[in-house]
Short mmCIF file of C-alpha atoms and ligand atoms in Angstrom, two decimals:
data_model
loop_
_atom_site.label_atom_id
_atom_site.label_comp_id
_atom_site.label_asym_id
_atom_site.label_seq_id
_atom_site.Cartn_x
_atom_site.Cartn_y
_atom_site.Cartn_z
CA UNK A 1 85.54 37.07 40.54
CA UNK A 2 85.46 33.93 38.20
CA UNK A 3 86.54 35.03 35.19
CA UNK A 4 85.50 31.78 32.92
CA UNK A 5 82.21 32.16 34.11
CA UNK A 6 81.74 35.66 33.05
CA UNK A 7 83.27 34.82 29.67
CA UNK A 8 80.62 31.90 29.71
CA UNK A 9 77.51 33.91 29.67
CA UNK A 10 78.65 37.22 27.61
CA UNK A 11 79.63 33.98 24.72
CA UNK A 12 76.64 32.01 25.48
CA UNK A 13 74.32 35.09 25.50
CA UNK A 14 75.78 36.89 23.17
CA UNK A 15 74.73 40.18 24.95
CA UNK A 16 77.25 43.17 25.20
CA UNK A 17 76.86 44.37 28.89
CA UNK A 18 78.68 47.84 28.75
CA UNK A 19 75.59 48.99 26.44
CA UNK A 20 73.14 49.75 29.42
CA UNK A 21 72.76 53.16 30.48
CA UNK A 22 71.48 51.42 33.58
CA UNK A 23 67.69 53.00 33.23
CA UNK A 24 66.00 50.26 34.83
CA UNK A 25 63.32 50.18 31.77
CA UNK A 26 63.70 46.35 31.93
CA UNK A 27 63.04 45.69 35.49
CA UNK A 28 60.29 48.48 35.45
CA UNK A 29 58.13 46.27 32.83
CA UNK A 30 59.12 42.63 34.04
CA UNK A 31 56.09 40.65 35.47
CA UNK A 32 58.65 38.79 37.61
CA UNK A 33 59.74 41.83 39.69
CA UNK A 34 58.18 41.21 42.61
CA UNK A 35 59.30 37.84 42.63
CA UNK A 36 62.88 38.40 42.14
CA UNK A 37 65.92 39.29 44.40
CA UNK A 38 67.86 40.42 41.45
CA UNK A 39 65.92 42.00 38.59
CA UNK A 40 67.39 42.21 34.99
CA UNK A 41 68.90 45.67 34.66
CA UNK A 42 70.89 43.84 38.04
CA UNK A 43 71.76 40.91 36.12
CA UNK A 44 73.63 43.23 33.59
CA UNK A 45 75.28 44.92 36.26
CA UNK A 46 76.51 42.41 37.92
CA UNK A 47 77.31 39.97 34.76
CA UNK A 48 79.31 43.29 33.77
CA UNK A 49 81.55 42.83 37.40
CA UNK A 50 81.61 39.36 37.18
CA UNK A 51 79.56 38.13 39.95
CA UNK A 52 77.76 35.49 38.22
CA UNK A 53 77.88 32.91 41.11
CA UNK A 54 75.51 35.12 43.46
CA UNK A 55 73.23 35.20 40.39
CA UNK A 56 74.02 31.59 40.04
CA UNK A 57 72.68 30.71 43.57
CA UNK A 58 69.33 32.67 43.51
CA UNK A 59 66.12 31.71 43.01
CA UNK A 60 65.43 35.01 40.42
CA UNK A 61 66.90 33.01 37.69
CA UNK A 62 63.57 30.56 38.12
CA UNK A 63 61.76 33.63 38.26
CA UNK A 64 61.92 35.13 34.79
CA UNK A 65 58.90 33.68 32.78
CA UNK A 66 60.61 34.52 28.94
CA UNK A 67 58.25 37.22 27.61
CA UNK A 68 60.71 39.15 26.46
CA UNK A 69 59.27 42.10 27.56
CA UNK A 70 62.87 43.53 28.39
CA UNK A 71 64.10 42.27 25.31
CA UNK A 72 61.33 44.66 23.64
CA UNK A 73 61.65 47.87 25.63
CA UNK A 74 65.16 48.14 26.57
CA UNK A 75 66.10 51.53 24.83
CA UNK A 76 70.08 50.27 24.16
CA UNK A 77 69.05 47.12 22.99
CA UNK A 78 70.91 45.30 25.44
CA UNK A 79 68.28 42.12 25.60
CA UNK A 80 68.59 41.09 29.46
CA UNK A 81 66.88 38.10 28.83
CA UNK A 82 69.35 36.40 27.13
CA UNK A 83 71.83 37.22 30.35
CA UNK A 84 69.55 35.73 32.81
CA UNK A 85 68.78 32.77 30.30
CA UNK A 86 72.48 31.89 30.16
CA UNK A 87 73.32 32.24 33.64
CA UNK A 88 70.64 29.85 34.57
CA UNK A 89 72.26 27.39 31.93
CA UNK A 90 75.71 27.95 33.81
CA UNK A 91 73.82 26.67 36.83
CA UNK A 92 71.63 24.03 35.94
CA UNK A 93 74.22 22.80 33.61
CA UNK A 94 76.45 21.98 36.83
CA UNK A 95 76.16 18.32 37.82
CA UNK A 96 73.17 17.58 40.21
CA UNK A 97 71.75 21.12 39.45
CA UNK A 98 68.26 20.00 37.76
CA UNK A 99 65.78 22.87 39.23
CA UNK A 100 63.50 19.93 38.64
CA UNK A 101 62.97 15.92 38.83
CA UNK A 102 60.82 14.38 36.47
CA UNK A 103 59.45 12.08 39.48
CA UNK A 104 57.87 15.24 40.69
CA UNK A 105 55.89 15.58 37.29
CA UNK A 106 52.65 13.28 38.46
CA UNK A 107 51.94 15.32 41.33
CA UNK A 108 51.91 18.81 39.23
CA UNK A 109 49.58 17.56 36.96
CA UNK A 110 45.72 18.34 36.65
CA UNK A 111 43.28 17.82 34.51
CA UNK A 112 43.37 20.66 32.26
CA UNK A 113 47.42 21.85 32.43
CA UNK A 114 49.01 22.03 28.65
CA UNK A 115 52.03 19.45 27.65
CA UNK A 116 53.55 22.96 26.90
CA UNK A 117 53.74 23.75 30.31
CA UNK A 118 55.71 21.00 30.85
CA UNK A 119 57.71 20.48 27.74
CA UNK A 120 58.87 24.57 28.49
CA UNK A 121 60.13 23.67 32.32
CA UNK A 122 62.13 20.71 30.76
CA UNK A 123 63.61 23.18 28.51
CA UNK A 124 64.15 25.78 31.27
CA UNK A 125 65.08 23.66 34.67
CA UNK A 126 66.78 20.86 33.17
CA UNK A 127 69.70 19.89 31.21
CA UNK B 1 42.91 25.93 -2.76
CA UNK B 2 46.14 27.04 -1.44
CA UNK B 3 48.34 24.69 0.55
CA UNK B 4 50.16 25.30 3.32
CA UNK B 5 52.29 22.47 5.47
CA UNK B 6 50.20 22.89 8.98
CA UNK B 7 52.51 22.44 12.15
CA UNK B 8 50.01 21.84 15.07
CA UNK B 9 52.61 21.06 17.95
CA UNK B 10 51.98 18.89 20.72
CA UNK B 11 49.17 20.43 23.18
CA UNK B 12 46.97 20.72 19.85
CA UNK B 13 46.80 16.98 19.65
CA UNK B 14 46.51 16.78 23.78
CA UNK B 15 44.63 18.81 26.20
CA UNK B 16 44.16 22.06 23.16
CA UNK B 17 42.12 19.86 20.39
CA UNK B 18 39.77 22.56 20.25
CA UNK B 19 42.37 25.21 18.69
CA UNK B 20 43.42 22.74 16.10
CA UNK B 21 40.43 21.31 14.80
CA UNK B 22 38.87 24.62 14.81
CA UNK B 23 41.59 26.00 13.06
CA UNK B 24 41.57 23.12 10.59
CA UNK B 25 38.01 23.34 9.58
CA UNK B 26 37.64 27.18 9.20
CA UNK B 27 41.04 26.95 6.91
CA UNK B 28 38.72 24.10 4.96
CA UNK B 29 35.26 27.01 4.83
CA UNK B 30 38.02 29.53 3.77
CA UNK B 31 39.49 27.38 0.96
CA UNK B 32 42.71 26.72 2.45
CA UNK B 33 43.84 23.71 2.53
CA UNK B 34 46.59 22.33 5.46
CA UNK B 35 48.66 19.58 5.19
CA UNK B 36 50.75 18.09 8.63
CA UNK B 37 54.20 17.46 7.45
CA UNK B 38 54.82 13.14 8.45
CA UNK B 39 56.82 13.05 11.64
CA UNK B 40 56.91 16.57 13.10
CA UNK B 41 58.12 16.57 16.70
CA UNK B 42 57.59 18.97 19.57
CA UNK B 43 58.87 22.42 19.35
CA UNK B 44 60.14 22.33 23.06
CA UNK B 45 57.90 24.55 24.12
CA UNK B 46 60.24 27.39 24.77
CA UNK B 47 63.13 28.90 22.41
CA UNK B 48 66.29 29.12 23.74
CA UNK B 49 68.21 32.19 23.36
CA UNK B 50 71.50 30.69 24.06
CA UNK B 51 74.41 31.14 21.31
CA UNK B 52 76.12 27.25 22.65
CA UNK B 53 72.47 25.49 22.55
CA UNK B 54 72.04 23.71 19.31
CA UNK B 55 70.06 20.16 20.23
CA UNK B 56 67.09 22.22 21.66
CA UNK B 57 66.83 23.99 18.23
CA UNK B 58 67.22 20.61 15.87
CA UNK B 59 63.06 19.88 16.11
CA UNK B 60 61.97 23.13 14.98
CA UNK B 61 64.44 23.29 12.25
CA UNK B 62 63.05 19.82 11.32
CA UNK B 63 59.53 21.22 10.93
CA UNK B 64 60.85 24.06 9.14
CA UNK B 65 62.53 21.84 6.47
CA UNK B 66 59.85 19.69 5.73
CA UNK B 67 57.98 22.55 4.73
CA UNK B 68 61.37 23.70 2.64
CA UNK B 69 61.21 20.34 1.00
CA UNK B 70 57.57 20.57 0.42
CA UNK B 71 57.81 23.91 -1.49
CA UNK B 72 55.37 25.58 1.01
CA UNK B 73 54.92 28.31 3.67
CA UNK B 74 54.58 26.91 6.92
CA UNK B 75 51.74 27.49 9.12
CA UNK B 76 51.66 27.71 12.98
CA UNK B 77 48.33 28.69 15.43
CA UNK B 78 50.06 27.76 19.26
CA UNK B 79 51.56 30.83 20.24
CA UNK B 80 54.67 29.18 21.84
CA UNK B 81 55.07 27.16 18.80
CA UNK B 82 55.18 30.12 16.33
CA UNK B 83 57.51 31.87 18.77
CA UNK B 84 60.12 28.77 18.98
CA UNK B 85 59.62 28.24 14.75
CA UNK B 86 59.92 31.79 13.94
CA UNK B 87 63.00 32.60 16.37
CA UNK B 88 64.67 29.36 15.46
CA UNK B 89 64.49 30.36 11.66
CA UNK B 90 65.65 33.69 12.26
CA UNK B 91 68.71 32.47 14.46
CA UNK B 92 69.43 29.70 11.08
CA UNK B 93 69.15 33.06 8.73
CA UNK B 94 71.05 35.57 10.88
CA UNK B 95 74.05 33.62 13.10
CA UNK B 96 76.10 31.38 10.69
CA UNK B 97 77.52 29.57 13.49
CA UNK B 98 74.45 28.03 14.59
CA UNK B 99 73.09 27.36 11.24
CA UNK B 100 76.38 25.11 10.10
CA UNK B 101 76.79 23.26 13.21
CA UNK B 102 72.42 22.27 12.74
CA UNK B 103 72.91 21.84 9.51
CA UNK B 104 76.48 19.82 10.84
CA UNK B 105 74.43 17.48 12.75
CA UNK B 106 71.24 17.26 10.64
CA UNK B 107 72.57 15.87 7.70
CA UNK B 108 70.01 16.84 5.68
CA UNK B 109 70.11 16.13 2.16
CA UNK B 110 70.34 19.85 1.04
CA UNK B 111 71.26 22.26 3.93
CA UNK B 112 68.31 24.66 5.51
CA UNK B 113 69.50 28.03 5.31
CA UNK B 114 66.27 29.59 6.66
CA UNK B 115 64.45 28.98 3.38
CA UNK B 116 60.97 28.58 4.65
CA UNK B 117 58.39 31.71 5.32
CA UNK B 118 56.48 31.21 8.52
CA UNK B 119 53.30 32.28 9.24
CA UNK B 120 50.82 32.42 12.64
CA UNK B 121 47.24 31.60 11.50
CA UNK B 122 46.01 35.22 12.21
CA UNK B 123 48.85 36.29 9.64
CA UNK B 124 47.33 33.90 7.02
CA UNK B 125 43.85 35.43 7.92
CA UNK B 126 45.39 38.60 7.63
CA UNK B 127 47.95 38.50 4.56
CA UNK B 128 46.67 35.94 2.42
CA UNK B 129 42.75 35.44 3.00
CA UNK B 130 42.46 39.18 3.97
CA UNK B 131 40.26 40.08 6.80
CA UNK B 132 37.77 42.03 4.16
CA UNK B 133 37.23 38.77 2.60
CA UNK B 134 37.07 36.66 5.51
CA UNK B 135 34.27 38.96 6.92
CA UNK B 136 32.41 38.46 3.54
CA UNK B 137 32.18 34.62 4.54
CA UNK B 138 30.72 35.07 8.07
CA UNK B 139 27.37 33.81 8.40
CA UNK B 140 27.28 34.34 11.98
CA UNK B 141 28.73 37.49 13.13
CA UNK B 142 29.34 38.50 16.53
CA UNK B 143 27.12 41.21 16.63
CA UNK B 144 27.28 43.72 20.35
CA UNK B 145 29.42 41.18 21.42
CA UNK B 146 32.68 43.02 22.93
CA UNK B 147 35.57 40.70 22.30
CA UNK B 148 38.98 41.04 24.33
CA UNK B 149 42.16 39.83 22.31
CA UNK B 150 44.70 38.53 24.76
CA UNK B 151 48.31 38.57 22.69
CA UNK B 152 50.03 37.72 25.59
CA UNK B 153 53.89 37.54 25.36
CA UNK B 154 54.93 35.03 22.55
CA UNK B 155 52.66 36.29 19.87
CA UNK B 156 54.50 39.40 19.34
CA UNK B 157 57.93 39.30 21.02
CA UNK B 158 60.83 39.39 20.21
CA UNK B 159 59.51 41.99 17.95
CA UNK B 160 62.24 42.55 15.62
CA UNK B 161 62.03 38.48 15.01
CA UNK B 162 58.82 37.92 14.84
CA UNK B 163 57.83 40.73 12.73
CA UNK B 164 54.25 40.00 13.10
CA UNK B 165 52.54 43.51 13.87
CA UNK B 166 53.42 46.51 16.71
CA UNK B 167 54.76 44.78 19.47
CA UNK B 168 52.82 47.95 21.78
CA UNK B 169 49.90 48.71 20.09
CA UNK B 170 49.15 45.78 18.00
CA UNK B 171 45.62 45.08 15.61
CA UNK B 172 46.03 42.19 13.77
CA UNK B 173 43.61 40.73 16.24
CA UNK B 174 41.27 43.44 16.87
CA UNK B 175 40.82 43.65 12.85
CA UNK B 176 39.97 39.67 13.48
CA UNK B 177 37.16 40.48 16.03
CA UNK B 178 35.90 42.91 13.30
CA UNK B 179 35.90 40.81 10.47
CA UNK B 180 33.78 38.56 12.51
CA UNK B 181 31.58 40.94 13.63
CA UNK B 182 32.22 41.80 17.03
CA UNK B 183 33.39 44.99 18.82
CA UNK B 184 37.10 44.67 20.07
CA UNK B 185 37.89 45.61 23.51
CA UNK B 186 41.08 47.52 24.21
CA UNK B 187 42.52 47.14 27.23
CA UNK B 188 46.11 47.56 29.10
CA UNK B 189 47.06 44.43 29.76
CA UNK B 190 46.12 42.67 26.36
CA UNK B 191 49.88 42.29 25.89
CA UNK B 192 51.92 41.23 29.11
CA UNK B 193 52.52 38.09 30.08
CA UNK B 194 49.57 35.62 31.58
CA UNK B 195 52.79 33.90 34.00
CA UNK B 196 53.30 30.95 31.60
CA UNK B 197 55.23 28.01 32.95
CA UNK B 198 55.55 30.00 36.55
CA UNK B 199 52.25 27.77 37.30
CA UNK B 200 53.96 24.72 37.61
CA UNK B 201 56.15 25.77 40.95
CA UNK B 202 54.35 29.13 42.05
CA UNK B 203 50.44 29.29 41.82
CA UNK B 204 50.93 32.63 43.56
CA UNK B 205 52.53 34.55 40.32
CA UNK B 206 50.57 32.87 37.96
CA UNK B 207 47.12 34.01 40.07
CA UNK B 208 48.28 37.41 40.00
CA UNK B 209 49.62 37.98 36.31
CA UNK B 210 46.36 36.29 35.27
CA UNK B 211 44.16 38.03 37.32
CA UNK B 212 45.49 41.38 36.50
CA UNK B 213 45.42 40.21 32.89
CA UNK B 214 41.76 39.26 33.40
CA UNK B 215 40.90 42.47 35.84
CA UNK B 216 42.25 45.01 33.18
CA UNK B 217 40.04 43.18 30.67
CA UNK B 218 36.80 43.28 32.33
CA UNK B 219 37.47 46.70 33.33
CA UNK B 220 37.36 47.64 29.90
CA UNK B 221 33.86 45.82 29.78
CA UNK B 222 34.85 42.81 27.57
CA UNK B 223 31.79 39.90 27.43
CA UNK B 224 34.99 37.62 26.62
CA UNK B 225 38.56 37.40 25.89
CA UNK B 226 40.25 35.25 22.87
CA UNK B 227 43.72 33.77 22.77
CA UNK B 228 46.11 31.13 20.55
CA UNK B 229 47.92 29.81 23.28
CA UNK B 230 46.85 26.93 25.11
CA UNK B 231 48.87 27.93 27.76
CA UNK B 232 47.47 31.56 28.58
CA UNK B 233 44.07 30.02 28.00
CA UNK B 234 44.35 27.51 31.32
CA UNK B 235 46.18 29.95 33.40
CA UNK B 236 43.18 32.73 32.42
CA UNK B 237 40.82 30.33 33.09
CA UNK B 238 42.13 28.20 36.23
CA UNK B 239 44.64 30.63 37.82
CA UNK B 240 43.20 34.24 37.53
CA UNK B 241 39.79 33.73 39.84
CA UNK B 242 38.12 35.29 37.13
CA UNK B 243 34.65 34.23 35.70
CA UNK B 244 35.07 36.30 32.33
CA UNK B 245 34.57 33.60 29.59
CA UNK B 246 38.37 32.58 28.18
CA UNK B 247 38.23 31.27 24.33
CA UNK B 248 40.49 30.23 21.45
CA UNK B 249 40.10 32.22 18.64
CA UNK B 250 39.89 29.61 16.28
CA UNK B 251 36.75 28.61 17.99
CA UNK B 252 34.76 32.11 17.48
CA UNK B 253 36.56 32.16 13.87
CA UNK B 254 34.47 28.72 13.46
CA UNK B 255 30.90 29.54 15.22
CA UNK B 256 31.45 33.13 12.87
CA UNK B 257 32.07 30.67 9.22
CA UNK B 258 29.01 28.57 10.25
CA UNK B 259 31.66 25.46 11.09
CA UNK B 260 31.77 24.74 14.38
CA UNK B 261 28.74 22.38 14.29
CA UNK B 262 30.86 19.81 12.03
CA UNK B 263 33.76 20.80 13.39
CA UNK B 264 32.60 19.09 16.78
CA UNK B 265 31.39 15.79 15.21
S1 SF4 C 1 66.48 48.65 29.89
FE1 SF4 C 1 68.39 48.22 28.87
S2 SF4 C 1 69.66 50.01 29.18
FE2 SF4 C 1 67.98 50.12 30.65
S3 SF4 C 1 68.81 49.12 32.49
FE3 SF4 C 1 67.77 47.56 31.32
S4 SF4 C 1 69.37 46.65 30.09
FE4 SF4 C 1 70.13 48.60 30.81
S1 SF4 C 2 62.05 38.05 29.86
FE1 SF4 C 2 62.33 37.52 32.00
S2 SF4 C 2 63.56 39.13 32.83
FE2 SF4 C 2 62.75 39.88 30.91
S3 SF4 C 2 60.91 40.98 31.45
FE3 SF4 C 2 60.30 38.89 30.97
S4 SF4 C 2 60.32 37.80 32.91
FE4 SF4 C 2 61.45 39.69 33.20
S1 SF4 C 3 54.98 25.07 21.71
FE1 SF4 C 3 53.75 23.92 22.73
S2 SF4 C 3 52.31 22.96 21.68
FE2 SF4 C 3 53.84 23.82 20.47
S3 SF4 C 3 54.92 21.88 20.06
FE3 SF4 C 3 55.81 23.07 21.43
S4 SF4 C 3 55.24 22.49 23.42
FE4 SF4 C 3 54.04 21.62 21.95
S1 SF4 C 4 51.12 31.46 28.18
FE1 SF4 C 4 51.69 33.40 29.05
S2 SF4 C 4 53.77 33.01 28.82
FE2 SF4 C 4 52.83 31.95 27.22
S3 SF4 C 4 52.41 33.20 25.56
FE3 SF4 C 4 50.77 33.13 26.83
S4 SF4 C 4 51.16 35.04 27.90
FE4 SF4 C 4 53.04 34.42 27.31
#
């Protein structure tokens, strides 16, 4: 277990992980669920043991689209979101760890897609 | 008139002109007047809810002190915009460690401590027009018409922070659709998200969160379905496979004040 990570993401997210009763309310209501290997009551879980480098390495933390649904309807306030947002800093953060390269831009683009679209994967797969 | 400094964000100047200048001319019919602050940059797009991020907070808290400085509430119609403003200004208000090391950085000539009341557009047409008196200026109403309102995610949520109306069973836009004269359309969906950003790397997700979006609608027997986000309206209208009509609200809030002829000049 790598304790300076786990310190990391309770400081950066400022979430207090022993407050879920483990329901699964979050995960029930994310749009994402189907998409993702670990869902957000398993982010808490796991940020509580300290294995953030499995959460780290998988793709879920490109998964979660930031509509705070979880944040909403989590009975304990516990605000999963903000876990999985700051262990996909920790990772992209890491040197060489964009989740995307501006050279691939171009080719996403059509006619009709928002700047916003854009402008929000900066903020999200790139530091 | 009243005046409010108007923060359009990036997409209304690009690819969502039609929500702005909408917006801008129907404030004009309802005898508000909006004024862009000089050099407002994007919001980003997407707030960060990280304690250590401060440089992806600095724009918003820019916008928000011009309208500090000019003495007036600040106005917002983008979804994702009002989302970013409102949780940025909450963060400056609430977490004194992020609002001394902006204000560290900033340098501005008096510090922002969260001074500025933010409003979406619907809460202007809501709280300071009123939707009684807004539905005393329509000259076209949208009479049988049965009008879905899409909130979508960003609208209402966070909840506690953007203290805009019931983050489950909201109304500030179905009292919109009645002050215009149409029949609002409630439906399941009207308040999960469309798949946002997913649509740059996975068409896949942002097909089926649209479509269901867009399914639940029409079940419901909606002619159309309204949004503020520039976003939701592309992937409702190019990702769910759906032919129901897709629309900004400023646009039927226009047609309804008799503006949208000029508006399009
Ligand atoms: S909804 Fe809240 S309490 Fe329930 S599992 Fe998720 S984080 Fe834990
Ligand atoms: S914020 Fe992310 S994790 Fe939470 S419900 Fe939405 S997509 Fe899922
Ligand atoms: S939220 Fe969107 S439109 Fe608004 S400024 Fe930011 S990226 Fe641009
Ligand atoms: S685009 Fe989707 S992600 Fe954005 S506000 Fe609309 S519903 Fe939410």
């Amino acid at each position: 277990m790598n304790k300076n990570l786990k310190e990391q993401v309770l400081r950066a997210s400022g979430v207090n992980v022993l407050k879920c009763m483990r329901c699964g309310k979050c995960s029930g209501t994310c749009p994402s669920y189907d998409e993702m290997e670990y869902h957000p009551h398993q982010f808490v879980y796991m940020v509580e043991r300290g294995d953030i480098e499995t959460l780290m390495n998988s793709k879920s933390i490109y998964k979660c689209l930031t509509c705070f649904a979880c944040v909403d309807r989590c009975p304990r306030n516990v605000e999963p979101a903000k876990v999985v947002e700051a262990v996909r800093l920790a990772a992209v953060r890491q040197q060489g760890n964009n989740h995307m390269n501006p050279n691939q831009i171009p080719e996403m683009l059509d006619d009709d897609l928002p700047q916003q679209a854009i402008v929000t994967a900066f903020r999200k797969y790139i530091k | 008139m009243e005046t409010f400094t108007y923060y359009p964000g990036c997409t209304l100047r690009t690819k969502a002109k039609d929500l702005d200048t909408y917006a801008r001319f129907s404030a004009e019919a309802l005898g508000i007047s909006l004024e862009e602050p000089a050099d407002w940059q994007c919001c980003g797009g997407a707030y960060t809810t990280a304690k250590d991020e401060i440089a992806t907070k600095l724009s918003a808290v820019r916008t928000l002190n011009s309208a500090k400085v000019s003495n007036r509430p600040l106005i917002t119609v983008c979804s994702a915009c009002h989302n970013v403003i409102k949780q940025t200004n909450y963060d400056i208000l609430h977490d004194e460690e992020v609002a001394s090391k902006v204000n560290n950085y900033l340098k501005l000539d008096e510090p922002y401590n969260g001074e500025t009341t933010v409003y979406h557009y619907l809460e202007m047409l809501r709280d300071v027009v009123g939707f009684d008196n807004l539905a005393q200026k329509v000259v076209n109403p949208f009479k049988g018409k049965k009008i879905a309102a899409y909130y979508g995610c960003l609208l209402l949520r966070p909840s506690k922070t953007l203290a805009m109306d019931d983050p489950e069973n909201p109304s500030i836009m179905e009292d919109f659709i009645k002050a215009i004269g149409g029949t609002p359309v409630i439906y399941a969906q009207r308040n999960e998200c469309c798949g946002g950003y997913i649509t740059l790397e996975d068409k896949d997700q942002a097909a089926k969160r649209s479509g269901a979006v867009m399914s639940s609608a029409a079940d419901q027997g909606a002619d159309m379905i309204i949004t503020a986000c520039p976003l939701c309206l592309y992937n409702l209208k190019k990702n769910s496979g759906s032919e129901l009509p897709v629309y900004y609200f400023t646009e039927l809030l226009a047609e309804a004040l008799g503006v949208k002829e000029e508006s399009n000049e």
